[in-house]
Structures are given as structure tokens and as C-alpha cells.
Amino acid sequence: MDQSRTLRTSAALAAFASAVLLAGCGGGSSDDTAGAAAERPCATDGGTVLRADVDGDGRTDTVTDPGRDSSRTTVAFHDGPTVKPGAVRAPKGLQSAVTFGDFDGDGHLDMAVAAGTPDAVDDPAGDAQKVHEVVWGPLGQDLKGEEVSSIKLAGNLFVYRLRASDTDHDGTAELSVFQTQGDGQVARFPTVFHGRDADAGRNGDNAYDLPHWPERYKPGWADLGTCSS
């Protein structure tokens, strides 16, 4: 009787050890690792697609900016809905610009949003700057975030585009705000962050003619690094 009990105990221990070994070596169904989040956000398709964990659930979501111009950004959540952030954060009827990046370096993806009515000729519309904010991650699938900060802007002209970049590759994204300047021109204003205070109200670059807007200033995530797969 004692020998039988010993054999059963040995068999159970062997089965447990095998299970631990399989888990440590990545055994089991491939579904267990499907959608696993990348270590840091990375880009594909020439900067038009960002793969990152948007909602903080540990799985990779897909952010798409098809024209690299921040005006048609969408988020496809892993095993979840596809959302248009501009429609979520901006009042209906306004033109919006949306981009994503980890602006405070805390490991969570943040979202920058601007929305308003474009300038009429050289005169700013009354609601040209209706929305200009950073929504701090983790964002959740409703994109509400844990905190929202207003972006301080230069003047009262329309925010034409937004761009998140990581030109120094330190894992913390930079945010560029592009505002119209009249006469068909746009100027880039780099955002300075003090904690979660965002100031894009000074030190703007020279104005650029819209038809010849330099390629390196177009929105998109080309310099965040290329995804390995």
C-alpha cells in the first residue's frame, strides 16, 4: 500500500514538473501569446501604422494614420472595436488631428488631439482652437485616459496637424504642433512638457508653404523604430 502511494506521488510530481517546463519554454497553444504587446511602440508601413498597447491590457493594438497627416487616425483594439479618436474627443463637425506617443516616458501610450474650424482666408474662425489636449495613458478602449491636459498654443490660429516622434530614440515621444500662419503656410511648434503641462506656444519654426511641406515634418511614426515583424 505504501509503495503504491509512493508511485502515485512520484507520477504527480513528474506531471507537475513537465507542466512547469512547458510553461517556461513557451509551450501550449499559440493563442496564449497572440497579441502580446511589443516592448515599446514601433512603426510599420512607412510610418502610417503604429503597433502599441493603447488600452493598457498588455496586448498589441494597431493605430493607423493612412495619409501620415493625423487627420484620419483610427485605433483597432486587439479583440475589440475599431475607434476613430477624432470622433470620440472632438465635437461633431470640426476638423480634427490626432496622434499617439508616450509623451511623459511612463511606458503608457498617450494621445494628443486638436480640433477646430479651419481659418477662413487669413482670419481665424471663432472655434479654430476648440480642442487642444493631451489625454494621458493608459487610455482604455473609450480613450478617456486617466488625466487630460490642455496644450498651450501660439496665437489663435487653427491647428493644422500634429506629429509624435522620437528623434533621439530615448523612448519618450516628442510632440510637434503645426499651426496655420496665413497665406497658405504652416509653422511647426515643438511642445515643451513640464510634467504633464504642455506648452507649444513659443519657439516656432519658420513657416512652410503647404504644397512643399518638408517630408521630414509630415506626421506619422517613421522614426519610432520599425517593428521586427
Short mmCIF file of C-alpha atoms in Angstrom, two decimals:
data_model
loop_
_atom_site.label_atom_id
_atom_site.label_comp_id
_atom_site.label_asym_id
_atom_site.label_seq_id
_atom_site.Cartn_x
_atom_site.Cartn_y
_atom_site.Cartn_z
CA MET A 1 0.00 0.00 0.00
CA ASP A 2 2.83 2.41 0.89
CA GLN A 3 4.65 1.53 -2.35
CA SER A 4 1.51 2.28 -4.43
CA ARG A 5 1.07 5.65 -2.74
CA THR A 6 4.73 6.46 -3.38
CA LEU A 7 4.37 5.64 -7.09
CA ARG A 8 1.28 7.85 -7.40
CA THR A 9 3.09 10.73 -5.69
CA SER A 10 6.10 10.36 -7.98
CA ALA A 11 3.86 10.39 -11.07
CA ALA A 12 2.09 13.53 -9.88
CA LEU A 13 5.40 15.30 -9.25
CA ALA A 14 6.65 14.32 -12.71
CA ALA A 15 3.49 15.69 -14.35
CA PHE A 16 3.83 18.96 -12.44
CA ALA A 17 7.49 19.31 -13.45
CA SER A 18 6.58 18.73 -17.11
CA ALA A 19 3.89 21.41 -16.96
CA VAL A 20 6.31 23.92 -15.45
CA LEU A 21 8.91 23.10 -18.11
CA LEU A 22 6.41 23.60 -20.93
CA ALA A 23 5.27 26.92 -19.50
CA GLY A 24 8.83 28.15 -19.17
CA CYS A 25 9.63 27.19 -22.75
CA GLY A 26 6.55 28.81 -24.24
CA GLY A 27 4.65 25.57 -24.67
CA GLY A 28 0.91 25.40 -25.10
CA SER A 29 -1.46 26.92 -27.60
CA SER A 30 -0.21 29.74 -29.82
CA ASP A 31 -3.32 31.64 -28.73
CA ASP A 32 -1.68 32.19 -25.33
CA THR A 33 0.77 34.67 -26.84
CA ALA A 34 -1.35 36.09 -29.64
CA GLY A 35 -1.49 39.86 -29.43
CA ALA A 36 1.33 40.12 -26.89
CA ALA A 37 2.35 43.77 -26.64
CA ALA A 38 5.62 44.95 -28.12
CA GLU A 39 8.22 46.16 -25.61
CA ARG A 40 7.79 49.69 -26.95
CA PRO A 41 5.73 51.28 -29.73
CA CYS A 42 7.05 50.56 -33.21
CA ALA A 43 6.02 51.55 -36.71
CA THR A 44 5.29 49.67 -39.92
CA ASP A 45 4.28 50.65 -43.44
CA GLY A 46 6.48 53.72 -43.71
CA GLY A 47 5.20 55.29 -40.52
CA THR A 48 1.48 55.01 -41.26
CA VAL A 49 0.87 52.18 -38.76
CA LEU A 50 1.81 52.19 -35.06
CA ARG A 51 1.75 48.94 -33.11
CA ALA A 52 1.45 49.57 -29.37
CA ASP A 53 -0.63 48.78 -26.29
CA VAL A 54 -3.16 51.64 -26.34
CA ASP A 55 -5.58 50.49 -23.64
CA GLY A 56 -3.05 49.04 -21.18
CA ASP A 57 -4.27 45.43 -21.31
CA GLY A 58 -0.85 44.04 -22.22
CA ARG A 59 -1.74 43.25 -25.84
CA THR A 60 -0.80 44.99 -29.06
CA ASP A 61 -3.30 47.33 -30.69
CA THR A 62 -2.99 48.92 -34.12
CA VAL A 63 -3.12 52.66 -34.74
CA THR A 64 -3.40 53.72 -38.38
CA ASP A 65 -2.71 57.11 -39.94
CA PRO A 66 -3.14 56.33 -43.65
CA GLY A 67 -2.04 59.67 -45.06
CA ARG A 68 0.65 60.42 -42.46
CA ASP A 69 -1.29 63.62 -41.82
CA SER A 70 -3.03 62.88 -38.45
CA SER A 71 -6.48 63.71 -39.86
CA ARG A 72 -7.81 60.15 -40.36
CA THR A 73 -6.32 58.31 -37.39
CA THR A 74 -8.05 55.12 -36.24
CA VAL A 75 -7.37 52.62 -33.43
CA ALA A 76 -8.10 48.90 -33.83
CA PHE A 77 -8.04 47.26 -30.40
CA HIS A 78 -6.92 43.65 -30.10
CA ASP A 79 -10.12 41.56 -29.85
CA GLY A 80 -12.03 44.84 -29.58
CA PRO A 81 -13.59 47.68 -31.56
CA THR A 82 -12.07 49.98 -34.15
CA VAL A 83 -12.38 53.58 -32.97
CA LYS A 84 -11.95 56.98 -34.62
CA PRO A 85 -10.37 59.12 -31.86
CA GLY A 86 -11.32 62.38 -33.55
CA ALA A 87 -14.99 61.41 -33.36
CA VAL A 88 -14.60 60.46 -29.69
CA ARG A 89 -12.74 63.54 -28.43
CA ALA A 90 -13.87 66.33 -30.77
CA PRO A 91 -17.32 67.92 -31.23
CA LYS A 92 -19.11 66.81 -34.37
CA GLY A 93 -18.42 68.87 -37.47
CA LEU A 94 -14.94 70.05 -36.52
CA GLN A 95 -11.75 69.08 -38.33
CA SER A 96 -9.50 67.06 -36.05
CA ALA A 97 -5.89 65.92 -35.84
CA VAL A 98 -4.86 63.00 -33.61
CA THR A 99 -1.54 61.34 -32.86
CA PHE A 100 -0.19 58.92 -30.25
CA GLY A 101 3.09 58.67 -28.35
CA ASP A 102 4.46 58.20 -24.84
CA PHE A 103 4.98 61.88 -24.09
CA ASP A 104 5.90 61.53 -20.40
CA GLY A 105 8.01 58.37 -20.67
CA ASP A 106 5.97 56.36 -18.17
CA GLY A 107 5.53 53.39 -20.51
CA HIS A 108 1.89 54.16 -21.35
CA LEU A 109 0.78 55.47 -24.73
CA ASP A 110 -0.74 58.97 -24.63
CA MET A 111 -2.96 60.71 -27.18
CA ALA A 112 -2.75 64.28 -28.49
CA VAL A 113 -5.89 65.76 -30.04
CA ALA A 114 -6.68 69.07 -31.72
CA ALA A 115 -9.93 70.09 -33.37
CA GLY A 116 -11.49 73.23 -34.71
CA THR A 117 -12.79 75.05 -37.75
CA PRO A 118 -10.11 75.89 -40.34
CA ASP A 119 -9.23 79.53 -40.88
CA ALA A 120 -11.22 81.50 -43.44
CA VAL A 121 -8.51 83.01 -45.67
CA ASP A 122 -6.15 84.61 -43.11
CA ASP A 123 -8.69 85.23 -40.37
CA PRO A 124 -9.07 82.61 -37.61
CA ALA A 125 -12.51 81.12 -37.14
CA GLY A 126 -14.20 81.62 -33.81
CA ASP A 127 -13.71 77.98 -32.85
CA ALA A 128 -10.38 77.41 -34.60
CA GLN A 129 -8.95 76.01 -31.35
CA LYS A 130 -11.97 74.27 -29.86
CA VAL A 131 -9.94 71.26 -28.66
CA HIS A 132 -6.18 71.10 -27.97
CA GLU A 133 -5.28 68.50 -25.38
CA VAL A 134 -3.17 65.55 -24.32
CA VAL A 135 -5.03 62.55 -22.91
CA TRP A 136 -2.66 60.62 -20.64
CA GLY A 137 -2.49 56.84 -20.73
CA PRO A 138 -3.32 54.15 -20.11
CA LEU A 139 -6.23 55.23 -22.28
CA GLY A 140 -8.73 52.38 -22.18
CA GLN A 141 -10.90 51.49 -25.16
CA ASP A 142 -13.05 54.57 -24.53
CA LEU A 143 -9.89 56.73 -24.92
CA LYS A 144 -10.78 58.74 -21.81
CA GLY A 145 -7.42 58.24 -20.11
CA GLU A 146 -6.57 58.97 -16.50
CA GLU A 147 -5.97 62.71 -16.94
CA VAL A 148 -6.35 65.40 -19.62
CA SER A 149 -4.05 68.42 -20.06
CA SER A 150 -4.66 71.40 -22.31
CA ILE A 151 -1.92 72.24 -24.83
CA LYS A 152 -0.87 75.89 -24.70
CA LEU A 153 -0.86 77.20 -28.28
CA ALA A 154 0.71 80.13 -30.09
CA GLY A 155 -1.83 82.76 -31.10
CA ASN A 156 -5.36 81.84 -32.10
CA LEU A 157 -4.85 80.17 -35.48
CA PHE A 158 -6.02 76.71 -36.48
CA VAL A 159 -4.04 73.58 -35.56
CA TYR A 160 -3.44 72.04 -38.97
CA ARG A 161 -1.64 68.83 -37.95
CA LEU A 162 0.03 67.02 -35.04
CA ARG A 163 3.07 64.76 -35.07
CA ALA A 164 4.54 62.38 -32.49
CA SER A 165 8.18 61.48 -32.99
CA ASP A 166 11.17 60.06 -31.14
CA THR A 167 14.10 61.62 -32.95
CA ASP A 168 16.59 60.91 -30.15
CA HIS A 169 15.29 57.33 -29.66
CA ASP A 170 15.08 57.62 -25.88
CA GLY A 171 11.62 56.04 -25.63
CA THR A 172 9.89 59.33 -24.80
CA ALA A 173 7.95 60.87 -27.67
CA GLU A 174 8.15 64.47 -28.81
CA LEU A 175 5.00 66.32 -29.89
CA SER A 176 5.00 68.84 -32.73
CA VAL A 177 2.04 71.15 -33.27
CA PHE A 178 1.59 72.61 -36.76
CA GLN A 179 -0.48 75.79 -36.91
CA THR A 180 -1.59 77.72 -39.95
CA GLN A 181 0.12 81.08 -40.43
CA GLY A 182 -1.94 82.61 -43.23
CA ASP A 183 -1.04 82.85 -46.92
CA GLY A 184 -1.17 79.06 -47.28
CA GLN A 185 1.63 78.43 -44.80
CA VAL A 186 2.08 76.32 -41.69
CA ALA A 187 4.61 76.59 -38.85
CA ARG A 188 5.86 73.88 -36.52
CA PHE A 189 5.77 74.47 -32.76
CA PRO A 190 7.60 71.86 -30.64
CA THR A 191 5.81 71.11 -27.38
CA VAL A 192 7.73 71.54 -24.13
CA PHE A 193 6.48 69.31 -21.33
CA HIS A 194 6.85 70.19 -17.66
CA GLY A 195 5.42 67.11 -16.02
CA ARG A 196 2.01 66.98 -17.66
CA ASP A 197 1.86 70.66 -18.58
CA ALA A 198 2.17 71.01 -22.37
CA ASP A 199 3.45 74.27 -23.86
CA ALA A 200 3.54 74.66 -27.65
CA GLY A 201 3.17 78.41 -27.51
CA ARG A 202 6.66 79.57 -28.40
CA ASN A 203 9.82 78.94 -30.44
CA GLY A 204 8.03 78.06 -33.65
CA ASP A 205 10.00 77.08 -36.75
CA ASN A 206 9.89 79.08 -39.95
CA ALA A 207 6.63 78.97 -41.89
CA TYR A 208 6.42 76.42 -44.71
CA ASP A 209 4.41 76.56 -47.89
CA LEU A 210 1.81 73.79 -47.63
CA PRO A 211 2.39 72.28 -51.10
CA HIS A 212 6.10 71.97 -50.26
CA TRP A 213 5.83 70.93 -46.64
CA PRO A 214 9.09 69.08 -45.92
CA GLU A 215 8.72 65.31 -45.87
CA ARG A 216 10.55 65.05 -42.56
CA TYR A 217 7.87 67.14 -40.86
CA LYS A 218 4.91 65.12 -42.07
CA PRO A 219 3.02 63.29 -39.31
CA GLY A 220 3.46 59.57 -38.89
CA TRP A 221 5.67 57.38 -36.74
CA ALA A 222 8.57 56.58 -39.08
CA ASP A 223 11.26 57.46 -36.53
CA LEU A 224 9.79 55.50 -33.60
CA GLY A 225 11.57 52.41 -34.90
CA THR A 226 10.47 49.66 -37.27
CA CYS A 227 8.60 46.62 -35.96
CA SER A 228 10.56 43.40 -36.39
CA SER A 229 7.50 41.51 -37.62
#
